[in-house]
PDB file of C-alpha atoms in Angstrom:
ATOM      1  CA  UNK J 199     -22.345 -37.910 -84.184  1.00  0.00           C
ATOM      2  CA  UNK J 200     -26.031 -38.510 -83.278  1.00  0.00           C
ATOM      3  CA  UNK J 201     -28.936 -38.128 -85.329  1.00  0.00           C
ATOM      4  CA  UNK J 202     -30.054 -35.332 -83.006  1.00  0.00           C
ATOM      5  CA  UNK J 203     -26.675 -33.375 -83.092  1.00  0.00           C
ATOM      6  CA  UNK J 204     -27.016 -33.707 -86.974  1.00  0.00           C
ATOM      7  CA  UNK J 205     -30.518 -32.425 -87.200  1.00  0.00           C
ATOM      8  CA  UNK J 206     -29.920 -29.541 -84.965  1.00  0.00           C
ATOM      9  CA  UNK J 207     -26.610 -28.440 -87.450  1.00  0.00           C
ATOM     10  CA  UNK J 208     -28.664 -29.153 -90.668  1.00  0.00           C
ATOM     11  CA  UNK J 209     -31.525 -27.228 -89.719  1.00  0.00           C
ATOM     12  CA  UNK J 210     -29.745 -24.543 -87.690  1.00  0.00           C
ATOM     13  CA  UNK J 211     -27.916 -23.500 -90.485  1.00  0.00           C
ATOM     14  CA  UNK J 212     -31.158 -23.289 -92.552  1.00  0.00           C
ATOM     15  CA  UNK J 213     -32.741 -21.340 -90.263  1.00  0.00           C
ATOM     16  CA  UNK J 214     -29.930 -18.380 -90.201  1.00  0.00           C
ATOM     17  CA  UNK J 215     -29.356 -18.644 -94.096  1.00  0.00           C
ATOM     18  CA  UNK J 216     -33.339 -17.887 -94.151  1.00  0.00           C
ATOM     19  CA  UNK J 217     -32.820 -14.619 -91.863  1.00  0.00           C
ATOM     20  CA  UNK J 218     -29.958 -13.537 -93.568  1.00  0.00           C
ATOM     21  CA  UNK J 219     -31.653 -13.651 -96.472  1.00  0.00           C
ATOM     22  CA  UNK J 220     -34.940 -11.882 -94.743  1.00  0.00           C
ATOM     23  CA  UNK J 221     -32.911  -8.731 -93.648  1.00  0.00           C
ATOM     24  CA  UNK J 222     -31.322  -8.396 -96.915  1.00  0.00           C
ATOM     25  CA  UNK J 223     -34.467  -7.932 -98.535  1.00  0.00           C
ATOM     26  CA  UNK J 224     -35.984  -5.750 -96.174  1.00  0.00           C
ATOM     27  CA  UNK J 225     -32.969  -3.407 -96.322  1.00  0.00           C
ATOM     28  CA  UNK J 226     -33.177  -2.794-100.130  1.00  0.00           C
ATOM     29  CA  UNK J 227     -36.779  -2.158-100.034  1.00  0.00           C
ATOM     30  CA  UNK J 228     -37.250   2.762-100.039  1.00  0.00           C
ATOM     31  CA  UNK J 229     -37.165   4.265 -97.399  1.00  0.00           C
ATOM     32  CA  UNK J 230     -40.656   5.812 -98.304  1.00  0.00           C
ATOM     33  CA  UNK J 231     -42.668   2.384 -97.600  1.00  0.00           C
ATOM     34  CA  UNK J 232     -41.311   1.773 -94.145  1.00  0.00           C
ATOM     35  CA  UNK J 233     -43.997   2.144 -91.428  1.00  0.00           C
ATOM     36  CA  UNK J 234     -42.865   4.807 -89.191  1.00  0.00           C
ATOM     37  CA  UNK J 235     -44.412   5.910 -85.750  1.00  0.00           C
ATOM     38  CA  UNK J 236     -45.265   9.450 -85.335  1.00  0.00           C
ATOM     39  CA  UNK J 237     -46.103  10.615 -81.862  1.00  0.00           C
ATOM     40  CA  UNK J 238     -48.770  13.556 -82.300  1.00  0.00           C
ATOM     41  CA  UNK J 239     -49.274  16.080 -79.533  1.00  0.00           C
ATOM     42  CA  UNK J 240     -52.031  15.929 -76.880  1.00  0.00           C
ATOM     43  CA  UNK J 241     -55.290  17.712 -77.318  1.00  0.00           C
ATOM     44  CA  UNK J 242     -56.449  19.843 -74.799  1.00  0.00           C
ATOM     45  CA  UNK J 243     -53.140  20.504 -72.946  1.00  0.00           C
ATOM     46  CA  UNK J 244     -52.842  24.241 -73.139  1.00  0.00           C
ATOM     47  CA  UNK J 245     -51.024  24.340 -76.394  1.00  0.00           C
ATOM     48  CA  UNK J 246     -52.562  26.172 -79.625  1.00  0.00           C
ATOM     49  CA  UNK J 247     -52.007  25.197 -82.854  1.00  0.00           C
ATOM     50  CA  UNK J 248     -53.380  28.323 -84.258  1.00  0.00           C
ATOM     51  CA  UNK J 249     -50.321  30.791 -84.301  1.00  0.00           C
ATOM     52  CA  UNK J 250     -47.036  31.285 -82.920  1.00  0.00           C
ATOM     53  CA  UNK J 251     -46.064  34.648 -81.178  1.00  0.00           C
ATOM     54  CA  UNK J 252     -42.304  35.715 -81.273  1.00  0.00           C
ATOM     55  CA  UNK J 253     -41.947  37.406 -78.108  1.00  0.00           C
ATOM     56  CA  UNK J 254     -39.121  39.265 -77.506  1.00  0.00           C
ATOM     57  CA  UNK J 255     -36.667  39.283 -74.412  1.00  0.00           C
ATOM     58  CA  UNK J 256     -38.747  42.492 -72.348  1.00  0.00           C
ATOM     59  CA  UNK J 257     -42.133  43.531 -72.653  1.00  0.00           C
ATOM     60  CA  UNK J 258     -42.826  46.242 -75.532  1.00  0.00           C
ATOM     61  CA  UNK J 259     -46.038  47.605 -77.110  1.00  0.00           C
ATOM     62  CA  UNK J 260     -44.867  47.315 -80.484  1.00  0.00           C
ATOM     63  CA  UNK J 261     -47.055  44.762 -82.227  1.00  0.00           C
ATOM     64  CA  UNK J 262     -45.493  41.587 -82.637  1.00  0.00           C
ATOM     65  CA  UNK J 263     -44.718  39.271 -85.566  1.00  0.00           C
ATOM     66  CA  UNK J 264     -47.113  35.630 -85.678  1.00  0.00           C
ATOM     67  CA  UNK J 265     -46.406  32.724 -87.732  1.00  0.00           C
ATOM     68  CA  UNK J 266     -49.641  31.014 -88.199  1.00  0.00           C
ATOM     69  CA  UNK J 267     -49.734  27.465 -88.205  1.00  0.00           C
ATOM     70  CA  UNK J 268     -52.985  26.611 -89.708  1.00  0.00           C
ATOM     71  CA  UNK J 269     -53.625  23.473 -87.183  1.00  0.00           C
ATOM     72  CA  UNK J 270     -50.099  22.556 -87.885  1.00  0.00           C
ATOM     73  CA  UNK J 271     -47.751  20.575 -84.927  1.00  0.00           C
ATOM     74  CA  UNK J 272     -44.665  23.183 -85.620  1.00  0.00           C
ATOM     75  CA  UNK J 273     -41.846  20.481 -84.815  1.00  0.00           C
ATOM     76  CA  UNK J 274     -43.886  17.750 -87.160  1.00  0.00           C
ATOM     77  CA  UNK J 275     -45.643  19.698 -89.750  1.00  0.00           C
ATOM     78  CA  UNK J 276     -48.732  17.580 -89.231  1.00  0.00           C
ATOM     79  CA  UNK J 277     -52.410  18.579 -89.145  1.00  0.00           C
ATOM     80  CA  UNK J 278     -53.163  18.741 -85.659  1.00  0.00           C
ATOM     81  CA  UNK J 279     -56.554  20.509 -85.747  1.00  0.00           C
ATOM     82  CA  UNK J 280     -58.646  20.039 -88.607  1.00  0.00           C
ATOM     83  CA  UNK J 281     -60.667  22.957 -87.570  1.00  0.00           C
ATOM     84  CA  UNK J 282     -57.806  25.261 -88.018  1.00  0.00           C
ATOM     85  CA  UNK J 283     -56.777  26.847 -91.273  1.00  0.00           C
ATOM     86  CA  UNK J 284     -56.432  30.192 -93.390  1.00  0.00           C
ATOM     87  CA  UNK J 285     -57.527  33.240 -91.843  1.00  0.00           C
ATOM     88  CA  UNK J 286     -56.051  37.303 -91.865  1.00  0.00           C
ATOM     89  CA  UNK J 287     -52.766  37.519 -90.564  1.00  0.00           C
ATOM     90  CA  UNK J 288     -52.545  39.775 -87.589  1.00  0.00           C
ATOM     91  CA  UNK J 289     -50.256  41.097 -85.161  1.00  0.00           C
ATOM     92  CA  UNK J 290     -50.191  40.304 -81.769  1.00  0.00           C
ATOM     93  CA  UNK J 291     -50.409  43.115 -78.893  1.00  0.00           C
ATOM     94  CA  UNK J 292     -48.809  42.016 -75.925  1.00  0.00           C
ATOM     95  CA  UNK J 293     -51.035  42.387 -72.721  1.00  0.00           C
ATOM     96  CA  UNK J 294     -49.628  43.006 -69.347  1.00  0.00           C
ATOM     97  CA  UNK J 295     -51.465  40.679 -67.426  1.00  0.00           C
ATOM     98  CA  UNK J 296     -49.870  41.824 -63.971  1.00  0.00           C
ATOM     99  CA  UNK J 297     -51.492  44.874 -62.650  1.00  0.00           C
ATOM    100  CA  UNK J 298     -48.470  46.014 -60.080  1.00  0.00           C
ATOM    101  CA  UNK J 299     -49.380  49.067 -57.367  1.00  0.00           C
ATOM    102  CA  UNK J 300     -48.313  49.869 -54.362  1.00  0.00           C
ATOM    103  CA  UNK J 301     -49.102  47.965 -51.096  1.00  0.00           C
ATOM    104  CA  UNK J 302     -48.656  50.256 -48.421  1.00  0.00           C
ATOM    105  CA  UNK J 303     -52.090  51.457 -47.088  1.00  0.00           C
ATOM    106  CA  UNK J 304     -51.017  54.777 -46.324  1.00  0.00           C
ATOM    107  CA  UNK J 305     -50.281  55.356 -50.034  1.00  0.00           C
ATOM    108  CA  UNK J 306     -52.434  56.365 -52.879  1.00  0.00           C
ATOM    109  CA  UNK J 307     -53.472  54.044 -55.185  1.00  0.00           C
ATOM    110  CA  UNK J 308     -51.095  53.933 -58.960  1.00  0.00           C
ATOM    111  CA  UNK J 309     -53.060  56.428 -61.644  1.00  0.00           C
ATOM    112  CA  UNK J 310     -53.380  55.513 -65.225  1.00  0.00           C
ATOM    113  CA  UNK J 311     -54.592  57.300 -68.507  1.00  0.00           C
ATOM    114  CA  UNK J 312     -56.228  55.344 -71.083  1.00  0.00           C
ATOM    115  CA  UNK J 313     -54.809  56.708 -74.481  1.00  0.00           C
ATOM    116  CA  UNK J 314     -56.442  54.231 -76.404  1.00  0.00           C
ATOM    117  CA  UNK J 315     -59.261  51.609 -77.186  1.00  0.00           C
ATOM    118  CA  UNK J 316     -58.763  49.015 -80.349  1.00  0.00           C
ATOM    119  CA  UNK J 317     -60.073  45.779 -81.592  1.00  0.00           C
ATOM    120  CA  UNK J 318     -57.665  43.098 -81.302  1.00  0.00           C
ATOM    121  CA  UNK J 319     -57.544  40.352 -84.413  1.00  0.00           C
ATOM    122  CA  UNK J 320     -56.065  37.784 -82.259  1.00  0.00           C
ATOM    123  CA  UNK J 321     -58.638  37.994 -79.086  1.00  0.00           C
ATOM    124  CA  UNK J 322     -62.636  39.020 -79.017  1.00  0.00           C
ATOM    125  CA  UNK J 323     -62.501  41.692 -76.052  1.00  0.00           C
ATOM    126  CA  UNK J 324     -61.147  45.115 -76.921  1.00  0.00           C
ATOM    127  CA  UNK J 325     -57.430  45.855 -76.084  1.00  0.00           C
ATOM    128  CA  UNK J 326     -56.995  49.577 -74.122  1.00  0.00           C
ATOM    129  CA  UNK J 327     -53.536  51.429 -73.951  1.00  0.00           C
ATOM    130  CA  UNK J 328     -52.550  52.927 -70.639  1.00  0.00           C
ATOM    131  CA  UNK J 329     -49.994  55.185 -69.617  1.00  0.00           C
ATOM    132  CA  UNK J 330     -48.552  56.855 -66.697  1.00  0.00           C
ATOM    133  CA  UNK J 331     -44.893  58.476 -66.738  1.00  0.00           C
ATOM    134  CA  UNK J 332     -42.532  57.151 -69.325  1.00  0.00           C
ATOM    135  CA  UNK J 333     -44.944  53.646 -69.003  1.00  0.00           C
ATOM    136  CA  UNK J 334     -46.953  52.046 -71.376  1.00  0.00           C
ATOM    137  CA  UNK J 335     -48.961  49.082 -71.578  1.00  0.00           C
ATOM    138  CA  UNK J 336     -51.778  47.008 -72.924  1.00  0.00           C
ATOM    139  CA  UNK J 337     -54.594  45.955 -70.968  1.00  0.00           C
ATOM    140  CA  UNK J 338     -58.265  44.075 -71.677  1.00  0.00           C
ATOM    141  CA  UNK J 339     -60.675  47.445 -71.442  1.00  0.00           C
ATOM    142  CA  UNK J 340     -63.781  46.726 -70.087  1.00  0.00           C
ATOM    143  CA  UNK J 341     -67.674  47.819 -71.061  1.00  0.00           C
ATOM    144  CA  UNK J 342     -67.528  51.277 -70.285  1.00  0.00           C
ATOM    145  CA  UNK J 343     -64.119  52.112 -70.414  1.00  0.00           C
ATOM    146  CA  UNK J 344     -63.596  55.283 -72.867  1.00  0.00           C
ATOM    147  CA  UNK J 345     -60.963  57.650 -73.749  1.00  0.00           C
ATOM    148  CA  UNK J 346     -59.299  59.628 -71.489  1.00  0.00           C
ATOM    149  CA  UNK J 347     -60.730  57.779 -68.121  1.00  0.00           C
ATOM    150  CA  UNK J 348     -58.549  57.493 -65.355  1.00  0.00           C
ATOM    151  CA  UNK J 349     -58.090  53.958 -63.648  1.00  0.00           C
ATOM    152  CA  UNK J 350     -56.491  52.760 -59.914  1.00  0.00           C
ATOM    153  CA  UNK J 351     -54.347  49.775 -58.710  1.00  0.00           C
ATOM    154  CA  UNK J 352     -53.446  49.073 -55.134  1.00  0.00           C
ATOM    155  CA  UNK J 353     -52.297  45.785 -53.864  1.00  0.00           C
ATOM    156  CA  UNK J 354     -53.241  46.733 -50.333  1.00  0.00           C
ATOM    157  CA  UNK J 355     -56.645  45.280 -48.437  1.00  0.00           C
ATOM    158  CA  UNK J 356     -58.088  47.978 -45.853  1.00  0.00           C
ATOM    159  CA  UNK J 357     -60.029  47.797 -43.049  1.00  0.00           C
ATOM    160  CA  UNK J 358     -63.388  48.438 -44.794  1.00  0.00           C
ATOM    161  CA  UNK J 359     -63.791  47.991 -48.379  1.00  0.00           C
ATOM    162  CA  UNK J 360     -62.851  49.844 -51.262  1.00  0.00           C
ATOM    163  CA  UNK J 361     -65.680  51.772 -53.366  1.00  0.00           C
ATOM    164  CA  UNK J 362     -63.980  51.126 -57.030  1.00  0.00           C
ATOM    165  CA  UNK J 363     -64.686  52.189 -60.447  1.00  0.00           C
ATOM    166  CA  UNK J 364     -64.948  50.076 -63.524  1.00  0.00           C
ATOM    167  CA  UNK J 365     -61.333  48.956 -64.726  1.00  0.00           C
ATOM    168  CA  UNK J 366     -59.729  49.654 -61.527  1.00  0.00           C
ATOM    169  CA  UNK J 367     -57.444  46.541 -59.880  1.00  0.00           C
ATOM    170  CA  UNK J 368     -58.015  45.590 -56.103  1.00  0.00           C
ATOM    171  CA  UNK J 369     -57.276  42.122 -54.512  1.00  0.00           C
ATOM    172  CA  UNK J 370     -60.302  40.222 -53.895  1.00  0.00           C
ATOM    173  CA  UNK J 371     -60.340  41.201 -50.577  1.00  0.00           C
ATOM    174  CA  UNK J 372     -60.270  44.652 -50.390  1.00  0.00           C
ATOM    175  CA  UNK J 373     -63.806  44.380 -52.917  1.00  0.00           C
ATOM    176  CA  UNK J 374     -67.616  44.322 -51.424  1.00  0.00           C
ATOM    177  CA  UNK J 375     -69.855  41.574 -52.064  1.00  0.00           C
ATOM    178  CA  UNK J 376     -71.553  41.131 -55.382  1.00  0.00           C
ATOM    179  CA  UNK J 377     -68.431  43.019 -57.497  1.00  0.00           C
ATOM    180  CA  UNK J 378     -68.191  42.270 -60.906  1.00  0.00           C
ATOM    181  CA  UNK J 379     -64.522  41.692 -61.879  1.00  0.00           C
ATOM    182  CA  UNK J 380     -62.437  40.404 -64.527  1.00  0.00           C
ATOM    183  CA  UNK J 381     -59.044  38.934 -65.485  1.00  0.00           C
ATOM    184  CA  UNK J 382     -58.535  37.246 -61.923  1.00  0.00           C
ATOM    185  CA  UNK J 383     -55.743  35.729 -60.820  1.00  0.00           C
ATOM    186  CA  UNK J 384     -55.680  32.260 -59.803  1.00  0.00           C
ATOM    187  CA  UNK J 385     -52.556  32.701 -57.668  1.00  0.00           C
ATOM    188  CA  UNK J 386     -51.013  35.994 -55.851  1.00  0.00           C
ATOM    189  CA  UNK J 387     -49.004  37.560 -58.344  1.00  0.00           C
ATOM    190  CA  UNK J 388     -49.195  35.374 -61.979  1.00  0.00           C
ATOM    191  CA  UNK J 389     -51.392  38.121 -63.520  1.00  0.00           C
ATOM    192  CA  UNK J 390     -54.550  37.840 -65.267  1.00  0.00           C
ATOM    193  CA  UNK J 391     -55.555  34.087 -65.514  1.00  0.00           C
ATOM    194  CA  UNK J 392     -59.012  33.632 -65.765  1.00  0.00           C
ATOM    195  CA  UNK J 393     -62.333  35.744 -67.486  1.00  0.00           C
ATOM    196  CA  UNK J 394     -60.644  37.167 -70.640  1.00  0.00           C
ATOM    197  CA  UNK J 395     -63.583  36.330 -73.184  1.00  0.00           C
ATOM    198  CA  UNK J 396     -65.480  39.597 -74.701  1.00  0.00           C
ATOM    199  CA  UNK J 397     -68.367  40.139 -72.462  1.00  0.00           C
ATOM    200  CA  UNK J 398     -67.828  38.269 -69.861  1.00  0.00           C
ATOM    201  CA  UNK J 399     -67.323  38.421 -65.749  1.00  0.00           C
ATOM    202  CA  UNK J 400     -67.391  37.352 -62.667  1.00  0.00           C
ATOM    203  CA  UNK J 401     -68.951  37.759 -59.524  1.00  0.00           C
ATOM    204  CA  UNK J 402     -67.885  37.857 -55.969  1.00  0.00           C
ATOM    205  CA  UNK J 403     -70.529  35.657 -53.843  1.00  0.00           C
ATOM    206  CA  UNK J 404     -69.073  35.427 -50.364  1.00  0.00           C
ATOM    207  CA  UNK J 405     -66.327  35.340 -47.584  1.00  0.00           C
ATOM    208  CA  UNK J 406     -64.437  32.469 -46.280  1.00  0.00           C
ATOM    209  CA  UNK J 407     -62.155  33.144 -43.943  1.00  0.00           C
ATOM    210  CA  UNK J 408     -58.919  34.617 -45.777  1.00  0.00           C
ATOM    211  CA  UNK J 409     -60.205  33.531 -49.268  1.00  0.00           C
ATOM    212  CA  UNK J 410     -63.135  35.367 -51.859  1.00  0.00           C
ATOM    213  CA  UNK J 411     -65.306  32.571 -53.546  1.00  0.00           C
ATOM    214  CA  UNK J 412     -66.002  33.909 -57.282  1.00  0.00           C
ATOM    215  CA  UNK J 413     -68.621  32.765 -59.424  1.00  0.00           C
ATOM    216  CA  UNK J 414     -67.482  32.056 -63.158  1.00  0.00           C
ATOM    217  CA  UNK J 415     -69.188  33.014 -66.400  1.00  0.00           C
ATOM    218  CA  UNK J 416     -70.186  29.043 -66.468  1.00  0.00           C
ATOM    219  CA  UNK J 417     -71.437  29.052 -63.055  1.00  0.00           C
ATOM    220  CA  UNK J 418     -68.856  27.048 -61.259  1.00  0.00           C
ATOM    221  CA  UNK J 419     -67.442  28.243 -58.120  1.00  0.00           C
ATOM    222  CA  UNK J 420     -63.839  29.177 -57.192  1.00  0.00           C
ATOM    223  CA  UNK J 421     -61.897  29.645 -53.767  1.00  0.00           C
ATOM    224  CA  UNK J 422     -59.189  32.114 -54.537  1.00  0.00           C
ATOM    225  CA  UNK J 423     -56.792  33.797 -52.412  1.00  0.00           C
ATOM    226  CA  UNK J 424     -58.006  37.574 -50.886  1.00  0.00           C
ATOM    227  CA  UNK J 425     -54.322  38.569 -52.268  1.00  0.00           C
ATOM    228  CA  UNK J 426     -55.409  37.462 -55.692  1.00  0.00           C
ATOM    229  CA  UNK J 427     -55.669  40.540 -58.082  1.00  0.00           C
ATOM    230  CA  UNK J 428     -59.006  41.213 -60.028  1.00  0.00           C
ATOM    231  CA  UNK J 429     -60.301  44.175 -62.484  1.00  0.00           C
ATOM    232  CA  UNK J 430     -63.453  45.394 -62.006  1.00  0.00           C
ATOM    233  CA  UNK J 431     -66.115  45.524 -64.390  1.00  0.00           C
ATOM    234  CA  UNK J 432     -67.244  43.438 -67.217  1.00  0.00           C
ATOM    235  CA  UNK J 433     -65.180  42.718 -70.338  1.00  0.00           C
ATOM    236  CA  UNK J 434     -66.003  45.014 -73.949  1.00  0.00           C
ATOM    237  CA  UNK J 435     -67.192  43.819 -76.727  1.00  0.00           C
ATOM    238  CA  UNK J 436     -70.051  42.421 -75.639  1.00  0.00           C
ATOM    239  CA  UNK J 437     -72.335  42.137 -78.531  1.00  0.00           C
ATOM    240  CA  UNK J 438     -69.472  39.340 -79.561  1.00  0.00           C
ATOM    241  CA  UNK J 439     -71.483  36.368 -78.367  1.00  0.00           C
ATOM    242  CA  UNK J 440     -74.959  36.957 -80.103  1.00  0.00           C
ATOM    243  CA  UNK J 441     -73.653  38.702 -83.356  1.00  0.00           C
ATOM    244  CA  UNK J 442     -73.814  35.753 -86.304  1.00  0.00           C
ATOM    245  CA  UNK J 443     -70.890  35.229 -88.320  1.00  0.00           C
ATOM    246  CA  UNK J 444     -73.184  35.861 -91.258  1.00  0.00           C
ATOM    247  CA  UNK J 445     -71.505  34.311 -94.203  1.00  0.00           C
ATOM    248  CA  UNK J 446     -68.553  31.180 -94.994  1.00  0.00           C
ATOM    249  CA  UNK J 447     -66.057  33.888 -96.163  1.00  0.00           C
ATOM    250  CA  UNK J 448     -66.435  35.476 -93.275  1.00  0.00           C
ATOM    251  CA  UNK J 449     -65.549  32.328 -91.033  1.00  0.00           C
ATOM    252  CA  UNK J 450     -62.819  31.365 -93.232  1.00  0.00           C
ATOM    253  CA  UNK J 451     -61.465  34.871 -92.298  1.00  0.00           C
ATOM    254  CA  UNK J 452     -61.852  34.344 -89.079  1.00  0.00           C
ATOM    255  CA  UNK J 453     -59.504  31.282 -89.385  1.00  0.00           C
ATOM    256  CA  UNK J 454     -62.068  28.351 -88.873  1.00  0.00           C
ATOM    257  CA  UNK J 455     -62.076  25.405 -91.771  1.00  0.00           C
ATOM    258  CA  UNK J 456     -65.464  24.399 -93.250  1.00  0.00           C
ATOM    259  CA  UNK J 457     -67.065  21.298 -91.129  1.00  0.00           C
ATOM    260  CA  UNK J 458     -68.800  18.178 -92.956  1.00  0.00           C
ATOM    261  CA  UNK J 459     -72.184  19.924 -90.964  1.00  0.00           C
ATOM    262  CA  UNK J 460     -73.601  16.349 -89.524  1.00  0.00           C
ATOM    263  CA  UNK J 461     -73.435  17.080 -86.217  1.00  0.00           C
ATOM    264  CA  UNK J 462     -76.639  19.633 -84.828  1.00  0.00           C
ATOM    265  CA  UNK J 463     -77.208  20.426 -80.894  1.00  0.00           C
ATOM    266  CA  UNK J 464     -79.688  18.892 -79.462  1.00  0.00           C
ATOM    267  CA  UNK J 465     -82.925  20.900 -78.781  1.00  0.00           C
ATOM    268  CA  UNK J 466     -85.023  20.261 -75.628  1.00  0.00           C
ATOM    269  CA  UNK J 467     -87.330  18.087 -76.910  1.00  0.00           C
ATOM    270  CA  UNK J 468     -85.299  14.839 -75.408  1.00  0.00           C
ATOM    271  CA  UNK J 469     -85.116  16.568 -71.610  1.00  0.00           C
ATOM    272  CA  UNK J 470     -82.203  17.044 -70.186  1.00  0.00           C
ATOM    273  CA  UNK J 471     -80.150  15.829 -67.418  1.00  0.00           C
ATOM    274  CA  UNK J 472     -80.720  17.220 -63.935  1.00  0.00           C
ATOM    275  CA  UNK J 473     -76.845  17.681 -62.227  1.00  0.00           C
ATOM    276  CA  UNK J 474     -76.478  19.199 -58.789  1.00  0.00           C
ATOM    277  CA  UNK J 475     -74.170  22.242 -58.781  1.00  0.00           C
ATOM    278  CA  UNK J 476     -70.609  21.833 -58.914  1.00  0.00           C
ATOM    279  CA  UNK J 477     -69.150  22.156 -55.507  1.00  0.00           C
ATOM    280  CA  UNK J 478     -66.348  24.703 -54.882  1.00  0.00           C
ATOM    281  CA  UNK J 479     -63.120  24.410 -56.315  1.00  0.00           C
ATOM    282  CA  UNK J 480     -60.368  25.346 -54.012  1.00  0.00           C
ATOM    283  CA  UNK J 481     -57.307  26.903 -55.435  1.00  0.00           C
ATOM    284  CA  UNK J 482     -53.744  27.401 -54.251  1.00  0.00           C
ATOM    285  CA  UNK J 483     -53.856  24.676 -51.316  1.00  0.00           C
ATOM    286  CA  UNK J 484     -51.189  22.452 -50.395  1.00  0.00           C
ATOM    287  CA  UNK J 485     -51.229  19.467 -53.004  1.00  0.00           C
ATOM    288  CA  UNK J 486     -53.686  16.509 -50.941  1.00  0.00           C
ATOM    289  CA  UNK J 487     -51.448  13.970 -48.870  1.00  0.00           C
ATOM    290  CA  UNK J 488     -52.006  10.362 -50.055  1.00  0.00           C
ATOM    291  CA  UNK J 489     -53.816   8.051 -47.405  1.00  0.00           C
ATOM    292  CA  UNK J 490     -51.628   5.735 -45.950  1.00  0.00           C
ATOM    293  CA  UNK J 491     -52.218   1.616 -47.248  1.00  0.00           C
ATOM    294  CA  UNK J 492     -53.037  -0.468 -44.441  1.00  0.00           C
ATOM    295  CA  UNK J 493     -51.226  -3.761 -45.446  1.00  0.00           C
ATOM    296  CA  UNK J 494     -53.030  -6.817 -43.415  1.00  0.00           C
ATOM    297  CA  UNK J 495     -51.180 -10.037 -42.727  1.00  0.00           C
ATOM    298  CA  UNK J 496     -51.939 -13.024 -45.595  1.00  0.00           C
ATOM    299  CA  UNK J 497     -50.140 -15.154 -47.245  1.00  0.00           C
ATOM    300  CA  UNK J 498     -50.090 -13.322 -50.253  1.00  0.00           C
ATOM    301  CA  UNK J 499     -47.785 -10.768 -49.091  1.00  0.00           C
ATOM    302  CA  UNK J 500     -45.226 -13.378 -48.114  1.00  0.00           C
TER     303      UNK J 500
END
């Protein structure tokens, strides 16, 4: 046998003793000191960490039960959302974002009674119960919406357009110029998708072709469908976004954890940045085609 051959058995034998010995010790040391990873959810995705709703299996206006989560990833049990936290427990009304009607010009537009106006815990604008028949339903009630009033839905666009009244539902198309609406829909028939905050709405600015451009509450401007749903008039509650919380309980009612209170806006003292306006956002086209790759001859591509 060679001195090499020798070597290589001497040490080789060394060497596995040593791991054996390696992953002996690490399996005897708790469980509790082992480094584990722990994938936390995305920020920013859609998901709230605030409460859970149990829905049931068809849509009811019984208030439903919420398990709050206080920031909490509900599969994990890890804070999340350090802003999150405390808070009165409230139940959730279930709003019927889908204002159905019919579509057929020739008939009348779908009556509704509002029953009822209430302050939500779990949103800012006011909720309004509506009824016609055997139906009921929540909706968002807007400024001037009151007891009693009686509001429209048609799906249809006519000829000329429609002279509504404040909570009635028209498609964008069948709406003059300058309309203030609410609770839009970004795509015929999802419901309700954008302008839900209290006080807020939108505005229609112009015509293009078979789609309404709407301004938003922050100014940007969207290309919708003319089949897209809207509700006209501005959203309650509007004293919501100038009326101070006023005291800490009262934000820790609200929900909202106590911050460490270093970070203040800037005032205007530094200037500010002068942007040009966004440009419009279409919504609902086909998804962009990629370019094709023009692949030149090289020798890199051998």
């Amino acid at each position: 046998m060679s001195v090499a051959a020798l070597a290589r058995r001497v040490f080789g034998q060394q060497i596995s003793n040593f791991v054996d010995l390696t992953v002996s010790a690490v399996s005897q040391v708790p469980r509790r000191y082992k480094w584990k990873l722990v994938k936390l959810p995305e920020i920013g995705t859609g998901k709230a960490f605030r409460r859970i709703v149990h829905f049931k299996d068809e849509y009811t206006v019984e208030p439903l039960k919420v398990t709050n989560l206080g920031g909490r990833d509900p599969a994990t049990g890890r804070v999340v959302v350090k802003g999150i936290g405390g808070g009165i427990k409230h139940k959730f009304h279930w709003i019927k974002w889908i204002r159905d009607g019919p579509k057929d010009l020739n008939v009348p537009p779908k009556e509704e009674k509002v029953l009822d106006i209430f302050q939500d815990g779990c949103r800012t604008s006011y909720v309004a119960l509506v009824g016609t028949g055997r139906e009921l339903k929540y909706i968002l009630a807007t400024e001037n919406m009151k007891r009693g009033d009686i509001i429209r839905t048609h799906q249809g666009i006519p000829r000329n357009t429609v002279r509504p009244s404040e909570g009635d539902a028209y498609p964008l198309g069948a709406l003059p110029i300058g309309t203030i609406v609410n609770c839009v829909e970004k795509y015929p028939g999802l419901g309700g998708f954008l302008i839900h905050s209290a006080g807020t709405a939108g505005t229609l600015v112009r015509r293009d072709g078979d789609r309404v451009v709407i301004q938003m509450p922050s100014k940007k401007l969207f290309s919708l469908h003319e089949m897209c749903m809207a509700t006209v008039g501005r959203l309650s509650n509007v004293e919501h976004g100038s009326t101070p919380i006023g005291s800490i309980q009262k934000n820790r009612e609200l929900g909202n954890r106590p911050r460490s209170g270093l970070w203040q806006r800037k005032t205007g003292r530094f200037g500010r940045k002068i942007k040009p306006p966004p440009r419009v956002q279409r919504v609902g086209d086909e998804k962009c085609k990629f370019h094709e790759v023009l692949v030149f001859n090289s020798y890199h591509n051998a």
